[in-house]
PDB file of C-alpha atoms and ligand atoms in Angstrom:
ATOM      1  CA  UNK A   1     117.412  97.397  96.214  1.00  0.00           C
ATOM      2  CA  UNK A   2     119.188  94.917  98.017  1.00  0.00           C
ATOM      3  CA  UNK A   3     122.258  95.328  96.594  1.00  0.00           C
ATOM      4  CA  UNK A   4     122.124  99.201  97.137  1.00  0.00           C
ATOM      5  CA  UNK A   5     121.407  98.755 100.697  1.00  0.00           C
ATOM      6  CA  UNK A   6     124.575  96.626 101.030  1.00  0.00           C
ATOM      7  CA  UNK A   7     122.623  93.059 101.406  1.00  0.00           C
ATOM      8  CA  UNK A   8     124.172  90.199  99.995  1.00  0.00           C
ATOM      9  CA  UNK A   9     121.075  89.270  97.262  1.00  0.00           C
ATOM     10  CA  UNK A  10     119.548  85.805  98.265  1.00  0.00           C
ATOM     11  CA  UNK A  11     116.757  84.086  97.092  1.00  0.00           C
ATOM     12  CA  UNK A  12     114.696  84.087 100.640  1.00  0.00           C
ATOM     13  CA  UNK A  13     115.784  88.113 100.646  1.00  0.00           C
ATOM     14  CA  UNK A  14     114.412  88.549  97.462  1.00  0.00           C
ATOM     15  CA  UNK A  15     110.923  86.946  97.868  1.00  0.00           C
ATOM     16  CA  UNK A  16     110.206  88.116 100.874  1.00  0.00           C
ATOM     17  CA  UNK A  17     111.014  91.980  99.383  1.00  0.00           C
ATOM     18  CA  UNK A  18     108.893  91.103  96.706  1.00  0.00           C
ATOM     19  CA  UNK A  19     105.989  90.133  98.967  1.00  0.00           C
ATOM     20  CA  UNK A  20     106.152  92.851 101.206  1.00  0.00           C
ATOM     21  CA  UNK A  21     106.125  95.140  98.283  1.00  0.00           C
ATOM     22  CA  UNK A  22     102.672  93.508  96.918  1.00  0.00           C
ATOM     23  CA  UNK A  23     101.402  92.827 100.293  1.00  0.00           C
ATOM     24  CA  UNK A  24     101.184  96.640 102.391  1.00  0.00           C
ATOM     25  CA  UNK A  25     100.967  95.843 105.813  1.00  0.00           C
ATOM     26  CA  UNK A  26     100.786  92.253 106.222  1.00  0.00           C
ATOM     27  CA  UNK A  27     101.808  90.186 109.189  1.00  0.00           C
ATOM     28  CA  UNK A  28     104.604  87.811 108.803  1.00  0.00           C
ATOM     29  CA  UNK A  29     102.202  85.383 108.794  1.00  0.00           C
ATOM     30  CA  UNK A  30     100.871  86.367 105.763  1.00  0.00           C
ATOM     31  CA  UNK A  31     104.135  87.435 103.991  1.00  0.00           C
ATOM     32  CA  UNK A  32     105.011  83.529 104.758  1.00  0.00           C
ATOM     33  CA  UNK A  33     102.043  82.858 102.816  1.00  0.00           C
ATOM     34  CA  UNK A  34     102.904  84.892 100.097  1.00  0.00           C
ATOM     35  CA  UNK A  35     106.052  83.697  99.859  1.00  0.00           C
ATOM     36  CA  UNK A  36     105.484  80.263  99.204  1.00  0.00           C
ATOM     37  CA  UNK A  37     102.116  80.396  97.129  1.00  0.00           C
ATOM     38  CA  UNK A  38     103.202  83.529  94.875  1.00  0.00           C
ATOM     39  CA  UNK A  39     106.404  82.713  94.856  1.00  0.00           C
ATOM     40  CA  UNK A  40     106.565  79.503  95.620  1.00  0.00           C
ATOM     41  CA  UNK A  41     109.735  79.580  97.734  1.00  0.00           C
ATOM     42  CA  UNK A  42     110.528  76.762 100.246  1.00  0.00           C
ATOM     43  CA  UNK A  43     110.853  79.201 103.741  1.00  0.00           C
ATOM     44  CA  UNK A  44     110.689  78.414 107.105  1.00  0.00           C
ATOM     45  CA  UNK A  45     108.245  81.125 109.429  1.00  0.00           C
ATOM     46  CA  UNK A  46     111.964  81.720 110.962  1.00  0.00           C
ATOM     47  CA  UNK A  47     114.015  82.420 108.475  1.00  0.00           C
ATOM     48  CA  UNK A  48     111.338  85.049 107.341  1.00  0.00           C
ATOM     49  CA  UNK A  49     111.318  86.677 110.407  1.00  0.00           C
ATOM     50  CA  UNK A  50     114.813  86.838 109.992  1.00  0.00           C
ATOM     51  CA  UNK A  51     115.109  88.120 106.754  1.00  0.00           C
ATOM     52  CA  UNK A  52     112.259  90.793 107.481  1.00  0.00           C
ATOM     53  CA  UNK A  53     114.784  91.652 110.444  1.00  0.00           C
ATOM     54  CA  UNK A  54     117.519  92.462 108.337  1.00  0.00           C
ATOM     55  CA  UNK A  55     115.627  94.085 105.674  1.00  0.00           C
ATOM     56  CA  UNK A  56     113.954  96.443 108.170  1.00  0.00           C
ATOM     57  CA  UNK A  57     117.844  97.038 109.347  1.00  0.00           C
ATOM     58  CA  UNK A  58     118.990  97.978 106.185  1.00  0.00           C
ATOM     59  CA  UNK A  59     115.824 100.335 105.416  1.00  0.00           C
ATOM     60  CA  UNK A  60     114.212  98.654 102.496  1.00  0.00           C
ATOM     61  CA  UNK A  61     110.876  97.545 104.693  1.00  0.00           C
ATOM     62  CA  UNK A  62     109.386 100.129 107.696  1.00  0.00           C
ATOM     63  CA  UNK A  63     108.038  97.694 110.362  1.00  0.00           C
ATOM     64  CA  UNK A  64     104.876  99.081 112.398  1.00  0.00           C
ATOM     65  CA  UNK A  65     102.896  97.990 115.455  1.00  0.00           C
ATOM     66  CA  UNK A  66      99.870  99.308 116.176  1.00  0.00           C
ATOM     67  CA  UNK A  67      98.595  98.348 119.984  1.00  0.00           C
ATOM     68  CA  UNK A  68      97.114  95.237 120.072  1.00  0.00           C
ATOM     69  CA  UNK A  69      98.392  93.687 116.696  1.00  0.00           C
ATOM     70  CA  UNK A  70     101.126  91.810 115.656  1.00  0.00           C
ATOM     71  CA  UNK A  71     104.449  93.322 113.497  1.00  0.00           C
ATOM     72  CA  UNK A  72     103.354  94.646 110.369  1.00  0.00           C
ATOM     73  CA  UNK A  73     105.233  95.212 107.243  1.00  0.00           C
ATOM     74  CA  UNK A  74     105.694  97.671 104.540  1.00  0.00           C
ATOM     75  CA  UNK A  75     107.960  98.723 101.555  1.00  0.00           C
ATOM     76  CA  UNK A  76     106.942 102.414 101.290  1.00  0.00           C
ATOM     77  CA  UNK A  77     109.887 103.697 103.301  1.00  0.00           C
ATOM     78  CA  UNK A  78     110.379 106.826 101.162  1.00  0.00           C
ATOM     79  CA  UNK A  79     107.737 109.247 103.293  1.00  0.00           C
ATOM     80  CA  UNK A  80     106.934 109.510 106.873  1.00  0.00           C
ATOM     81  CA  UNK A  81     102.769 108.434 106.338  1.00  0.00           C
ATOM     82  CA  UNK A  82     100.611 107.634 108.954  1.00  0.00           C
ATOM     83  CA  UNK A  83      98.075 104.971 109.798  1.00  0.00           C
ATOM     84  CA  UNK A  84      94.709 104.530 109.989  1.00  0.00           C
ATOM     85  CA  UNK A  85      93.516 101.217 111.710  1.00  0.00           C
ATOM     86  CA  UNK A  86      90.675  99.314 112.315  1.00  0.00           C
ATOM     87  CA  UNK A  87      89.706  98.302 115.432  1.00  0.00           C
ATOM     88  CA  UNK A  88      87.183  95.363 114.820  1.00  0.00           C
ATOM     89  CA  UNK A  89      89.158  93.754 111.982  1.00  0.00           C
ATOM     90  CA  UNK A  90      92.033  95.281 112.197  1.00  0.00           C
ATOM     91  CA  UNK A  91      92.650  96.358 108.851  1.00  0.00           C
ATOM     92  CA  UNK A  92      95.229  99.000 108.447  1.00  0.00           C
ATOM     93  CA  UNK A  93      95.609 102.033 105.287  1.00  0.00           C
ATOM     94  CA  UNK A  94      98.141 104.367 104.984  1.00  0.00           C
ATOM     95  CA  UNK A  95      97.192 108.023 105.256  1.00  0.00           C
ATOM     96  CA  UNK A  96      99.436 110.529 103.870  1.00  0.00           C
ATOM     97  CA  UNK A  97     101.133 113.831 105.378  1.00  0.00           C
ATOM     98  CA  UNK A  98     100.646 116.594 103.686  1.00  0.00           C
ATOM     99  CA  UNK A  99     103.707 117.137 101.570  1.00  0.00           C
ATOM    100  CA  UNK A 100     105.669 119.893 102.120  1.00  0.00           C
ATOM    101  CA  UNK A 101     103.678 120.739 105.203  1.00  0.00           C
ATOM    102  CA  UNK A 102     104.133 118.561 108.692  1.00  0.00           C
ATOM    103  CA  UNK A 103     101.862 120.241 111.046  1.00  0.00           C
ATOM    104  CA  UNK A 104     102.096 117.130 113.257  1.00  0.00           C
ATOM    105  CA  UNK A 105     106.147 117.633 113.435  1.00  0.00           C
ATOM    106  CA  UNK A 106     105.272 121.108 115.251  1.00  0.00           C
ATOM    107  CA  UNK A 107     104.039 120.024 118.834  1.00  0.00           C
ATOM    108  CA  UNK A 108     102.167 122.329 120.901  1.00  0.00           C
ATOM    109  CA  UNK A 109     105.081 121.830 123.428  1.00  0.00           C
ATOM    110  CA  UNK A 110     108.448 120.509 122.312  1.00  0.00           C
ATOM    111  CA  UNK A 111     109.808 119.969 126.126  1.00  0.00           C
ATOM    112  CA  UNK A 112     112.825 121.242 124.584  1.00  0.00           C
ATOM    113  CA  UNK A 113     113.217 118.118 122.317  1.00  0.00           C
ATOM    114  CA  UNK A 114     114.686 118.201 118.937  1.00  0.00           C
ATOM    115  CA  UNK A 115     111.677 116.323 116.999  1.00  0.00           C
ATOM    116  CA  UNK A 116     112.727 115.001 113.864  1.00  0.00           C
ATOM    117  CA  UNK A 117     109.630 112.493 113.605  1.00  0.00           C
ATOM    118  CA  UNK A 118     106.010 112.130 114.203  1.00  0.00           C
ATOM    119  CA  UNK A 119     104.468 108.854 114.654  1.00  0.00           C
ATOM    120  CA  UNK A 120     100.429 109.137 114.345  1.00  0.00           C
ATOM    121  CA  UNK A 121      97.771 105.849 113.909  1.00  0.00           C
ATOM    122  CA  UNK A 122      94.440 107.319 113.511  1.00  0.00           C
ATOM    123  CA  UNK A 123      91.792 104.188 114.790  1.00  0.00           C
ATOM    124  CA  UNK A 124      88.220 103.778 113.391  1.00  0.00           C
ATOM    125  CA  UNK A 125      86.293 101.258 112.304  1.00  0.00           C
ATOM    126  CA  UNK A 126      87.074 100.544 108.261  1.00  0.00           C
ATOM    127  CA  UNK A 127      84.015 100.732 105.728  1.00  0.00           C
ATOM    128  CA  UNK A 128      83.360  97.131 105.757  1.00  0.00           C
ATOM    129  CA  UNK A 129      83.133  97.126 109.577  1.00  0.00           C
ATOM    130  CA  UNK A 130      81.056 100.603 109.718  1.00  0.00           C
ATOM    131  CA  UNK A 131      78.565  99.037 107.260  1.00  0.00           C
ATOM    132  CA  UNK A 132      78.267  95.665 109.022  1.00  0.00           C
ATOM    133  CA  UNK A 133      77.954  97.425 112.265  1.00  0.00           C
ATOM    134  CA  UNK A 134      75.002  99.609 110.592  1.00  0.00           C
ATOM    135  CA  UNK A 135      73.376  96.363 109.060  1.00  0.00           C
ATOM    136  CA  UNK A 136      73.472  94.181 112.298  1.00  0.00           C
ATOM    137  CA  UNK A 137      72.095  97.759 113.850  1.00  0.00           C
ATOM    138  CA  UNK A 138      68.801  97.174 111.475  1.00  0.00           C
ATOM    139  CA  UNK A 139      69.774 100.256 109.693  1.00  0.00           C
TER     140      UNK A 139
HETATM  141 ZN1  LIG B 201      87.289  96.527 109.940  1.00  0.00          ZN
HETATM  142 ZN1  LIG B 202     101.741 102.216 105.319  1.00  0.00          ZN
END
C-alpha cells in the first residue's frame, strides 16, 4: 500500500498502517500503544503523529474529528461512510451509505455549490452507555 501510494516503505510507516488497520478509529494515543505492544516497535508519540500525517496525505488512512474529541484514525478509505458517536464514552462505529444511492449528497438547497461530498456523524449514546444509563435509572 505504501509503495503504491508513492511512500518510501519504513518500518515506523509500516506499523503504524498496520495498527490503524486493526485498530478503527483510535486516537494516536492508542495507535502509539499498539504500535509498541503489538508490534513492538520502538516509536516516539511524534514520529507517529508524523507518520499518521503523511499517511493521511498520501490517502492510505481517512483522519476524522468529531466535536469534542481528539484526531481519530481509520484505514477504510475506499467509501465515503459516516459516523455514529457516543457522547458519554465517546465510542465511535462506522455507519454505511447506502451504496449506489447518496441521498445525503442531494441537499435540499445546493446554494449553487458543486457537492461532491457529504460529511454526516450521527451522536447517541452507544449500547453500553444506554444500558448503564437504564441500570443507574433503576430500570
Ligand atoms: Zn458510550
Ligand atoms: Zn469509520
Amino acid at each position: 500500500m505504501l509503495r503504491g501510494a508513492g511512500l518510501r516503505v519504513t518500518g515506523p510507516r509500516v506499523a503504524v498502517l498496520a495498527a490503524v488497520h486493526d485498530h478503527p478509529h483510535a486516537d494516536t494515543d492508542s495507535i502509539t500503544g499498539a504500535v509498541r505492544q503489538d508490534l513492538g516497535v520502538v516509536v516516539s508519540l511524534q514520529a507517529v503523529y508524523d507518520v499518521l500525517r503523511a499517511l493521511v496525505d498520501a490517502g492510505l488512512v481517512r483522519r476524522i474529528q468529531p466535536m469534542g474529541s481528539v484526531a481519530r484514525y481509520e484505514a477504510r478509505i475506499l467509501d465515503n461512510h459516516h459516523h455514529v458517536v457516543c457522547r458519554s464514552c465517546g465510542a465511535i462505529s462506522d455507519v454505511d451509505c447506502a451504496v449506489g444511492y447518496t441521498p445525503c449528497l442531494t441537499a435540499v438547497d445546493d446554494a449553487g455549490y458543486e457537492i461532491d461530498e457529504a460529511e454526516v456523524i450521527y451522536w447517541g449514546r452507544c449500547p453500553e452507555c444506554a444500558a448503564a444509563a437504564s441500570a443507574a435509572a433503576g430500570g
